[in-house]
Short mmCIF file of C-alpha atoms in Angstrom, two decimals:
data_model
loop_
_atom_site.label_atom_id
_atom_site.label_comp_id
_atom_site.label_asym_id
_atom_site.label_seq_id
_atom_site.Cartn_x
_atom_site.Cartn_y
_atom_site.Cartn_z
CA MET B 1 88.30 89.56 75.28
CA SER B 2 86.96 86.62 73.30
CA ILE B 3 88.63 83.35 74.21
CA THR B 4 86.17 80.74 73.02
CA PRO B 5 87.30 78.34 71.63
CA PHE B 6 90.44 78.51 73.71
CA SER B 7 93.61 76.44 73.89
CA MET B 8 97.07 77.18 75.29
CA ASN B 9 100.52 75.70 75.75
CA ALA B 10 101.13 75.23 79.48
CA LEU B 11 104.38 76.71 80.80
CA ARG B 12 103.83 76.17 84.58
CA VAL B 13 101.25 74.11 86.47
CA VAL B 14 100.92 74.33 90.27
CA GLN B 15 98.25 72.57 92.36
CA VAL B 16 97.65 73.76 95.88
CA GLU B 17 94.71 72.67 98.05
CA ASP B 18 91.46 73.24 96.07
CA ALA B 19 92.79 74.85 92.89
CA VAL B 20 95.08 74.22 89.98
CA TYR B 21 97.00 77.24 88.49
CA THR B 22 98.26 77.02 84.97
CA LEU B 23 100.40 79.68 83.32
CA GLY B 24 100.25 79.25 79.56
CA ARG B 25 100.53 80.90 76.22
CA SER B 26 97.44 81.15 74.00
CA SER B 27 97.69 79.10 70.84
CA SER B 28 95.80 81.74 68.92
CA ASP B 29 97.68 85.02 69.65
CA GLY B 30 100.62 83.99 71.81
CA ALA B 31 99.49 86.00 74.85
CA LEU B 32 100.15 84.74 78.34
CA HIS B 33 97.18 83.86 80.61
CA LEU B 34 96.62 82.31 83.99
CA LEU B 35 94.09 79.49 83.96
CA VAL B 36 92.49 78.70 87.35
CA ARG B 37 90.59 75.48 87.85
CA GLY B 38 88.77 74.87 91.11
CA ASN B 39 88.38 77.63 93.58
CA SER B 40 88.83 80.87 91.55
CA ALA B 41 87.36 83.29 94.13
CA THR B 42 89.26 86.62 94.22
CA PHE B 43 90.53 86.13 90.67
CA HIS B 44 88.94 87.91 87.69
CA GLY B 45 88.75 86.91 84.04
CA GLU B 46 86.46 85.13 81.61
CA ARG B 47 84.84 81.81 82.34
CA TRP B 48 85.73 78.99 79.91
CA ASP B 49 84.52 75.43 80.44
CA ASP B 50 85.48 74.53 84.01
CA ALA B 51 88.18 77.20 84.34
CA LEU B 52 88.67 80.95 84.63
CA ILE B 53 91.04 82.51 82.10
CA CYS B 54 92.75 85.41 83.85
CA PRO B 55 94.89 88.26 82.53
CA LEU B 56 98.36 88.74 84.01
CA ASP B 57 97.54 91.98 85.76
CA ALA B 58 98.21 93.31 89.26
CA GLU B 59 94.89 92.23 90.75
CA ASN B 60 95.38 88.61 89.71
CA ALA B 61 98.98 88.74 90.80
CA ARG B 62 97.91 89.78 94.30
CA ALA B 63 95.26 87.02 94.33
CA LEU B 64 97.92 84.42 93.33
CA GLN B 65 100.32 85.65 96.07
CA GLU B 66 97.66 84.97 98.68
CA ARG B 67 97.33 81.40 97.45
CA LEU B 68 101.03 80.75 96.87
CA PRO B 69 102.91 82.47 99.77
CA TRP B 70 106.41 82.03 98.18
CA LEU B 71 105.33 84.64 95.67
CA LYS B 72 105.38 87.26 98.50
CA PRO B 73 108.61 89.12 99.13
CA GLN B 74 109.92 89.08 102.67
CA PRO B 75 112.52 90.85 104.75
CA LEU B 76 115.94 89.26 104.24
CA GLY B 77 117.77 90.76 107.19
CA SER B 78 121.51 90.93 107.21
CA ARG B 79 122.20 87.86 105.07
CA LEU B 80 124.29 88.03 101.87
CA SER B 81 122.07 89.54 99.16
CA PHE B 82 122.05 90.80 95.63
CA GLY B 83 119.69 93.36 94.06
CA PHE B 84 118.59 92.76 90.43
CA GLY B 85 117.18 95.88 88.80
CA ASP B 86 114.76 95.28 85.90
CA ARG B 87 113.88 98.48 84.02
CA ILE B 88 112.01 96.62 81.26
CA GLY B 89 110.08 94.03 83.29
CA LEU B 90 111.46 90.97 81.37
CA ALA B 91 114.83 90.33 83.10
CA THR B 92 113.75 88.17 86.12
CA PRO B 93 113.89 84.79 84.25
CA GLY B 94 117.54 85.47 83.31
CA HIS B 95 118.37 86.58 86.84
CA ILE B 96 116.87 83.35 88.17
CA ASP B 97 118.87 81.31 85.69
CA ALA B 98 122.07 83.08 86.82
CA LEU B 99 121.29 82.30 90.42
CA ARG B 100 120.39 78.65 89.84
CA ASN B 101 123.45 78.01 87.69
CA THR B 102 125.91 79.93 89.77
CA ASP B 103 124.54 79.51 93.30
CA PRO B 104 122.57 76.27 93.43
CA ALA B 105 122.96 76.10 97.24
CA GLY B 106 120.93 79.39 97.58
CA ARG B 107 123.62 81.16 99.56
CA ILE B 108 122.66 84.55 97.99
CA ALA B 109 119.33 86.08 98.85
CA PRO B 110 117.92 87.82 95.75
CA ILE B 111 115.98 91.06 95.51
CA PHE B 112 113.95 90.79 92.32
CA ALA B 113 111.51 93.69 92.37
CA GLN B 114 113.82 96.71 92.64
CA GLN B 115 113.37 100.20 91.21
CA SER B 116 114.14 103.64 92.50
CA VAL B 117 111.75 106.60 92.68
CA ARG B 118 113.93 108.29 90.04
CA GLU B 119 113.79 105.34 87.71
CA ASN B 120 110.03 104.99 88.02
CA GLU B 121 109.57 108.63 87.20
CA ARG B 122 111.76 108.44 84.09
CA LEU B 123 110.15 105.23 82.90
CA HIS B 124 106.60 106.23 83.80
CA ARG B 125 106.22 103.02 85.85
CA THR B 126 104.64 102.50 89.25
CA PRO B 127 105.93 100.36 92.15
CA GLU B 128 103.00 98.09 91.58
CA GLU B 129 103.89 97.58 87.88
CA VAL B 130 107.48 96.59 88.89
CA MET B 131 106.23 94.18 91.51
CA THR B 132 103.62 92.67 89.14
CA ALA B 133 106.20 91.88 86.48
CA ALA B 134 108.40 90.23 89.10
CA ILE B 135 105.55 88.06 90.53
CA TRP B 136 104.52 86.65 87.18
CA SER B 137 108.11 85.84 86.26
CA LEU B 138 108.67 84.14 89.65
CA PHE B 139 105.58 82.05 89.12
CA ALA B 140 106.61 81.08 85.61
CA GLU B 141 110.09 80.05 86.84
CA ASP B 142 108.79 78.29 89.96
CA TRP B 143 111.05 80.29 92.30
CA ARG B 144 110.15 79.32 95.88
CA LEU B 145 113.10 80.53 97.94
CA PRO B 146 112.94 83.75 99.92
CA TRP B 147 113.28 86.93 97.94
CA GLY B 148 112.98 90.71 98.61
CA ALA B 149 111.56 93.78 96.98
CA ASP B 150 113.50 97.05 97.22
CA ALA B 151 111.99 100.53 97.15
CA ASP B 152 115.24 102.08 96.10
CA HIS B 153 116.47 105.63 96.77
CA VAL B 154 113.44 106.82 98.77
CA LYS B 155 114.21 110.48 99.35
CA GLU B 156 111.01 111.85 101.00
CA PRO B 157 108.32 110.44 103.38
CA GLU B 158 105.64 110.84 100.67
CA HIS B 159 107.54 108.35 98.45
CA VAL B 160 106.82 105.46 100.85
CA ALA B 161 103.10 104.81 100.53
CA PRO B 162 102.96 103.42 96.94
CA PHE B 163 105.82 100.95 97.68
CA VAL B 164 104.11 99.82 100.88
CA ALA B 165 100.79 99.39 99.09
CA ALA B 166 102.54 97.26 96.46
CA GLY B 167 104.07 94.93 99.04
CA TYR B 168 107.76 96.02 99.14
CA THR B 169 109.78 94.77 102.12
CA PHE B 170 113.13 96.63 101.75
CA PHE B 171 113.41 100.41 101.78
CA THR B 172 116.60 102.20 100.78
CA ILE B 173 116.54 105.62 102.29
CA ASP B 174 118.64 108.14 100.43
CA PRO B 175 119.17 111.34 102.50
CA SER B 176 122.02 112.54 100.35
CA ASP B 177 120.28 115.84 99.69
CA TYR B 178 120.63 116.56 103.42
CA VAL B 179 124.35 115.74 103.68
CA ASP B 180 126.45 118.84 104.23
CA ASN B 181 129.48 118.18 102.06
CA ALA B 182 131.11 121.54 103.01
CA ALA B 183 131.46 120.29 106.54
CA GLN B 184 134.39 118.22 105.29
CA THR B 185 136.57 121.38 105.23
CA ASN B 186 134.73 123.88 107.46
CA ASP B 187 136.66 125.37 110.40
CA LEU B 188 135.51 124.69 113.97
CA THR B 189 133.59 128.02 114.29
CA VAL B 190 131.45 127.18 111.30
CA LEU B 191 131.02 123.60 112.41
CA ARG B 192 129.72 124.72 115.83
CA MET B 193 127.19 127.08 114.18
CA LYS B 194 126.01 124.36 111.88
CA CYS B 195 125.59 121.89 114.74
CA GLU B 196 123.59 124.43 116.80
CA ALA B 197 121.13 124.81 113.92
CA LEU B 198 120.43 121.07 113.55
CA PRO B 199 116.82 119.84 114.07
CA TRP B 200 117.47 118.56 117.65
CA ASP B 201 113.76 117.97 118.24
CA VAL B 202 113.80 115.28 115.51
CA LEU B 203 117.10 113.89 116.75
CA GLU B 204 115.67 113.81 120.28
CA THR B 205 118.91 114.62 121.91
CA THR B 206 121.27 117.56 122.48
CA TYR B 207 124.78 118.31 121.41
CA PHE B 208 125.92 118.19 125.09
CA SER B 209 124.46 114.66 125.40
CA LEU B 210 126.12 113.53 122.23
CA TYR B 211 129.43 115.01 123.32
CA GLU B 212 129.22 113.18 126.57
CA ASN B 213 128.54 109.90 124.75
CA TYR B 214 131.49 110.26 122.39
CA ARG B 215 134.15 112.38 123.91
CA ASP B 216 137.33 110.62 125.05
CA HIS B 217 135.89 107.22 124.33
CA THR B 218 138.21 104.72 122.66
CA ILE B 219 136.25 102.28 120.57
CA ALA B 220 137.98 98.93 120.10
CA LEU B 221 137.42 97.50 116.64
CA ASP B 222 138.88 94.37 115.13
CA GLY B 223 142.55 95.24 114.86
CA GLU B 224 142.19 98.96 115.34
CA THR B 225 140.64 101.68 117.50
CA LEU B 226 138.55 104.80 116.95
CA HIS B 227 138.76 107.91 119.08
CA PHE B 228 136.31 110.88 118.86
CA ASP B 229 137.74 114.20 119.79
CA GLU B 230 135.48 117.23 119.66
CA GLU B 231 136.52 118.20 116.10
CA THR B 232 135.83 114.67 114.76
CA LEU B 233 132.35 114.67 116.40
CA LEU B 234 131.53 118.12 115.19
CA ARG B 235 132.55 117.33 111.63
CA SER B 236 130.58 114.06 111.59
CA LEU B 237 127.56 115.71 113.15
CA ALA B 238 127.59 118.76 110.85
CA LYS B 239 128.02 116.62 107.74
CA TYR B 240 125.42 113.93 108.55
CA GLY B 241 123.14 115.39 111.25
CA ARG B 242 120.37 116.55 108.94
CA ALA B 243 120.66 113.31 106.96
CA LEU B 244 120.15 111.33 110.22
CA ALA B 245 117.11 113.46 111.10
CA HIS B 246 115.67 112.91 107.67
CA THR B 247 116.20 109.17 107.92
CA VAL B 248 114.47 109.18 111.31
CA ARG B 249 111.48 110.93 109.74
CA ILE B 250 111.16 108.38 106.88
CA ALA B 251 111.67 105.50 109.31
CA ALA B 252 108.75 106.81 111.42
CA THR B 253 106.61 106.95 108.29
CA LEU B 254 107.52 103.32 107.50
CA ARG B 255 106.82 102.17 111.07
CA ALA B 256 103.37 103.80 110.97
CA ALA B 257 102.66 102.22 107.54
CA PHE B 258 103.77 98.69 108.58
CA GLY B 259 102.04 98.79 111.96
CA GLY B 260 104.49 96.38 113.62
CA THR B 261 105.07 94.11 110.64
CA PRO B 262 108.86 93.66 109.97
CA PHE B 263 110.64 95.47 107.15
CA ASP B 264 114.23 96.00 106.06
CA LEU B 265 115.76 99.39 106.00
CA GLU B 266 118.94 100.58 104.33
CA MET B 267 120.57 103.97 104.71
CA SER B 268 122.52 105.17 101.71
CA VAL B 269 125.05 107.98 101.72
CA ASP B 270 126.95 106.88 98.69
CA GLU B 271 125.92 109.86 96.48
CA THR B 272 128.06 112.36 98.30
CA ASP B 273 131.18 114.33 97.34
CA ALA B 274 133.74 112.77 99.71
CA PRO B 275 134.31 109.22 100.90
CA THR B 276 132.78 108.24 104.22
CA SER B 277 135.41 107.85 106.98
CA ALA B 278 135.49 105.05 109.49
CA HIS B 279 134.56 107.61 112.21
CA GLU B 280 131.62 108.87 110.14
CA HIS B 281 130.48 105.35 109.43
CA PHE B 282 130.53 104.54 113.13
CA PHE B 283 128.64 107.73 114.00
CA ILE B 284 125.89 107.10 111.44
CA ALA B 285 125.44 103.44 112.46
CA ASN B 286 125.54 104.14 116.15
CA GLU B 287 122.99 106.93 115.93
CA LEU B 288 120.60 104.87 113.81
CA LEU B 289 120.86 101.69 115.88
CA ARG B 290 120.44 103.44 119.27
CA ARG B 291 117.17 104.83 117.97
CA ASN B 292 116.09 101.25 117.12
CA ILE B 293 115.97 101.97 113.39
CA PRO B 294 115.76 98.46 111.77
CA LEU B 295 118.96 98.92 109.85
CA VAL B 296 120.00 95.90 107.80
CA SER B 297 122.48 97.58 105.48
CA LEU B 298 124.43 100.73 105.16
CA ALA B 299 125.87 102.17 101.93
CA PRO B 300 128.82 104.38 102.60
CA ARG B 301 130.59 106.45 99.97
CA PHE B 302 133.61 104.33 99.28
CA VAL B 303 136.94 105.61 98.00
CA GLY B 304 137.33 105.63 94.19
CA LYS B 305 134.72 106.10 91.51
CA PHE B 306 131.61 103.97 91.25
CA GLN B 307 130.20 104.97 87.85
CA LYS B 308 127.34 103.53 85.90
CA GLY B 309 127.88 100.54 83.65
CA VAL B 310 131.60 100.26 84.04
CA ASP B 311 134.20 98.64 86.35
CA TYR B 312 135.56 100.26 89.51
CA MET B 313 137.76 103.28 88.77
CA GLY B 314 140.51 103.66 91.33
CA ASP B 315 143.33 101.79 93.04
CA PRO B 316 142.02 98.34 94.17
CA ALA B 317 144.69 98.23 96.96
CA GLU B 318 143.47 101.58 98.32
CA PHE B 319 139.87 100.33 98.09
CA GLU B 320 140.75 97.18 100.05
CA ALA B 321 142.60 99.18 102.73
CA GLU B 322 139.59 101.46 103.28
CA LEU B 323 137.12 98.59 103.07
CA THR B 324 138.91 96.92 105.92
CA HIS B 325 138.08 99.89 108.18
CA HIS B 326 134.43 99.82 107.14
CA VAL B 327 134.24 96.04 107.77
CA ALA B 328 135.70 96.53 111.21
CA VAL B 329 133.05 99.13 112.08
CA MET B 330 130.31 96.95 110.68
CA ARG B 331 131.49 93.91 112.72
CA TYR B 332 131.61 96.03 115.88
CA PHE B 333 127.82 96.41 115.74
CA HIS B 334 127.19 92.97 114.17
CA ARG B 335 123.70 94.11 113.16
CA TYR B 336 123.85 95.03 109.47
CA LYS B 337 125.77 94.51 106.22
CA LEU B 338 127.65 96.80 103.88
CA SER B 339 125.77 97.83 100.76
CA VAL B 340 127.54 98.59 97.47
CA HIS B 341 125.55 100.96 95.28
CA THR B 342 126.19 101.30 91.53
CA GLY B 343 127.45 97.82 92.12
CA SER B 344 127.03 96.32 88.64
CA ASP B 345 130.07 95.51 86.53
CA LYS B 346 132.58 96.18 89.34
CA PHE B 347 134.37 92.97 88.55
CA SER B 348 137.80 94.06 89.77
CA ILE B 349 136.62 94.50 93.39
CA TYR B 350 134.07 91.67 93.82
CA PRO B 351 136.82 89.30 95.06
CA ILE B 352 137.99 91.98 97.53
CA LEU B 353 134.44 92.45 98.82
CA ALA B 354 133.92 88.73 99.14
CA ARG B 355 137.28 88.21 100.93
CA ARG B 356 136.90 91.11 103.39
CA ALA B 357 133.15 91.38 104.01
CA GLY B 358 132.21 87.72 103.60
CA ASP B 359 128.43 87.13 103.86
CA SER B 360 127.88 90.64 105.23
CA VAL B 361 127.42 92.46 101.93
CA HIS B 362 124.63 93.60 99.61
CA ILE B 363 125.35 94.32 95.94
CA LYS B 364 122.90 96.60 94.20
CA THR B 365 122.64 96.66 90.38
CA ALA B 366 120.12 98.43 88.14
CA GLY B 367 120.93 99.35 84.58
CA THR B 368 123.22 96.52 83.59
CA SER B 369 120.27 94.23 82.80
CA TYR B 370 118.90 96.95 80.49
CA LEU B 371 122.25 97.12 78.75
CA GLU B 372 122.16 93.35 78.10
CA ALA B 373 118.70 93.98 76.47
CA LEU B 374 120.37 96.53 74.16
CA ARG B 375 123.00 93.86 73.32
CA VAL B 376 120.23 91.57 72.10
CA ALA B 377 118.90 94.42 69.95
CA ALA B 378 122.37 95.13 68.55
CA VAL B 379 122.49 91.50 67.28
CA ARG B 380 118.89 90.91 66.34
CA ALA B 381 117.61 94.33 65.32
CA PRO B 382 120.53 96.53 64.19
CA ASN B 383 118.30 99.37 62.88
CA LEU B 384 116.41 99.52 66.19
CA PHE B 385 119.68 99.63 68.06
CA ARG B 386 120.90 102.47 65.84
CA GLN B 387 117.74 104.44 66.59
CA MET B 388 118.20 103.89 70.31
CA LEU B 389 121.84 105.01 70.17
CA GLU B 390 120.90 108.22 68.34
CA THR B 391 118.13 108.90 70.90
CA GLY B 392 120.70 108.44 73.70
CA ARG B 393 123.04 110.84 71.94
CA ALA B 394 120.36 113.45 71.57
CA HIS B 395 119.31 113.31 75.25
CA TYR B 396 122.66 112.66 76.96
CA GLU B 397 123.30 116.23 78.15
CA LYS B 398 119.94 116.41 79.85
CA ASP B 399 119.83 112.86 81.24
CA LYS B 400 123.34 112.81 82.63
CA LYS B 401 122.69 115.60 85.12
CA THR B 402 121.93 113.34 88.11
CA TYR B 403 124.98 111.20 87.61
CA PHE B 404 128.78 111.35 88.14
CA LEU B 405 130.29 110.21 84.83
CA ASP B 406 133.56 110.32 82.93
CA CYS B 407 131.81 109.56 79.65
CA ARG B 408 133.08 111.43 76.60
CA PRO B 409 130.16 111.24 74.10
CA GLU B 410 132.28 112.50 71.26
CA ARG B 411 134.18 109.20 71.44
CA VAL B 412 131.05 107.23 70.58
CA PRO B 413 130.96 106.67 66.86
CA PRO B 414 127.72 107.51 64.98
CA ALA B 415 125.65 104.40 64.46
CA SER B 416 125.50 105.13 60.76
CA SER B 417 129.27 104.72 60.50
CA LEU B 418 129.27 101.18 61.87
CA ALA B 419 128.53 97.93 60.10
CA ASP B 420 125.90 95.67 61.73
CA ALA B 421 128.61 93.29 62.98
CA ASP B 422 130.34 96.14 64.85
CA LEU B 423 127.29 97.25 66.83
CA PRO B 424 127.43 94.67 69.75
CA ALA B 425 130.97 95.82 70.55
CA LEU B 426 129.54 99.24 71.57
CA LEU B 427 128.18 97.59 74.69
CA ASP B 428 131.74 96.93 75.78
CA GLN B 429 133.08 100.41 74.98
CA PHE B 430 133.41 102.69 78.07
CA ASP B 431 131.84 105.87 76.64
CA ALA B 432 129.06 104.18 74.63
CA ARG B 433 128.13 101.99 77.57
CA GLN B 434 127.79 104.98 79.88
CA LEU B 435 125.92 107.06 77.32
CA LEU B 436 123.39 104.28 76.71
CA HIS B 437 123.16 103.55 80.51
CA VAL B 438 122.17 106.98 81.72
CA THR B 439 119.77 107.79 78.84
CA PHE B 440 117.62 104.73 79.66
CA GLY B 441 114.59 106.92 80.37
CA SER B 442 114.67 108.66 76.99
CA ILE B 443 115.48 105.44 75.13
CA LEU B 444 112.81 103.32 76.73
CA THR B 445 110.16 106.01 76.53
CA THR B 446 110.80 106.29 72.82
CA HIS B 447 111.67 102.67 71.88
CA GLY B 448 110.53 100.59 74.81
CA ALA B 449 107.56 99.01 73.10
CA ALA B 450 109.72 97.88 70.15
CA LEU B 451 112.43 96.57 72.49
CA ARG B 452 109.93 94.56 74.54
CA THR B 453 108.48 93.07 71.40
CA LEU B 454 112.02 92.08 70.27
CA LEU B 455 112.83 90.53 73.69
CA THR B 456 109.51 88.61 73.70
CA LYS B 457 110.37 87.26 70.27
CA TYR B 458 113.84 86.19 71.37
CA PRO B 459 113.46 85.36 75.05
CA ASP B 460 116.25 82.77 75.05
CA ASP B 461 118.76 85.36 73.78
CA TYR B 462 117.94 87.65 76.69
CA ARG B 463 117.98 84.88 79.24
CA SER B 464 121.34 83.55 78.12
CA ALA B 465 122.86 86.99 77.96
CA LEU B 466 121.74 87.77 81.55
CA ARG B 467 122.82 84.33 82.75
CA ARG B 468 126.36 84.86 81.42
CA HIS B 469 126.59 88.40 82.63
CA PHE B 470 125.40 87.87 86.14
CA ALA B 471 127.47 84.72 86.61
CA ARG B 472 130.47 87.04 86.58
CA HIS B 473 128.81 89.14 89.30
CA LEU B 474 127.78 86.29 91.51
CA GLN B 475 130.64 83.85 91.25
CA PRO B 476 133.15 85.60 93.58
CA PHE B 477 130.50 85.60 96.45
CA VAL B 478 129.83 81.90 95.92
CA GLU B 479 133.47 80.88 95.86
CA MET B 480 134.50 82.67 99.05
#
């Protein structure tokens, strides 16, 4: 690139030891650069005057992390936390605004770099690209409090390496493919056969040993007790035994990769057919913890429907009653927190979660930030929004296959039938919201460049939309 003569508008200036780091926008083309004066070893770019002008790429982000340690994610343990998904790479400033405005005391620990293996595949992004986008935003916003990075929905051991290489500190293991949902209703004969066939070498125990550990034991929880008879144990073991073994395999891969360095691990069984019972929750947690798995959160399958982009679907009173059992199990172990997946926009149950689980909760969001970007498009670029809606319509049947949805696409009006002023309201309509949510891969693959250009042109619109939207998510957990 040619940058002589060069001038830029400084957005952030940080001086540490023998160097000054300036993030600024070029006066000529509006592009962002990092300007390093002083010790510029390990950075790359083009020399200008007494400084090095550096592109905002992964290599320079890594170099800046080494100089400014607050830009490195770290394990957050069992403290209250919130996962901010960013499918576009431009949402972190708005997330930070929401935290600073809603939670100035810093009670909630944020996870900024968060993307699942499935999301990366659909968006053609890498873990490093997600991390890099977060680092530059954190530097620009001068965020210096602890934060985490979540390798979400890791399903196989081979998924681990790219996230470890990119510096992630939190790994959400999703063994749902190994959960035997049929065990919910199998008779005892079938359950015994299934348990006999489990990978006992990986579990490093025997059924007899497990039976001795659980049978006739009464477990005193806060305000209630659990008792495992043989049927309860068989059903729990048949349903989750292979999922436990798979989690043990991935945890071993992580331990080898980290070589003794701490990391956070979550086990997620939320994407299963039936709700997780209190007995099953206890069994899963007990078996993970007694194997010294560094469990910091567990995502059970709660009662009711947790669907993409919309509020909780179910009876809040029933949810609260069942949540009380899960909280009692969690507090028995006092080692981890409850994780709520598909946690965005569940406004009706946030007060319940805050009241019952207190600080021992993790809320995970993903696509709701992307939907707020579409809201900006609906206002600022109606024709682009119409194109994105029609792309979502065309790809819905294919893209919905990995989700549980009640969306009725026939209820979404064609974009051509709506006036410009009516388009933003689609982001509040149940069916349109779900259709747009789950077709994110198709929409961003086709229109992502145009949408990023728009958001870069109107950054304050996106920031303010995210600030308002996430204040509603965060406020109940700050007020408790």
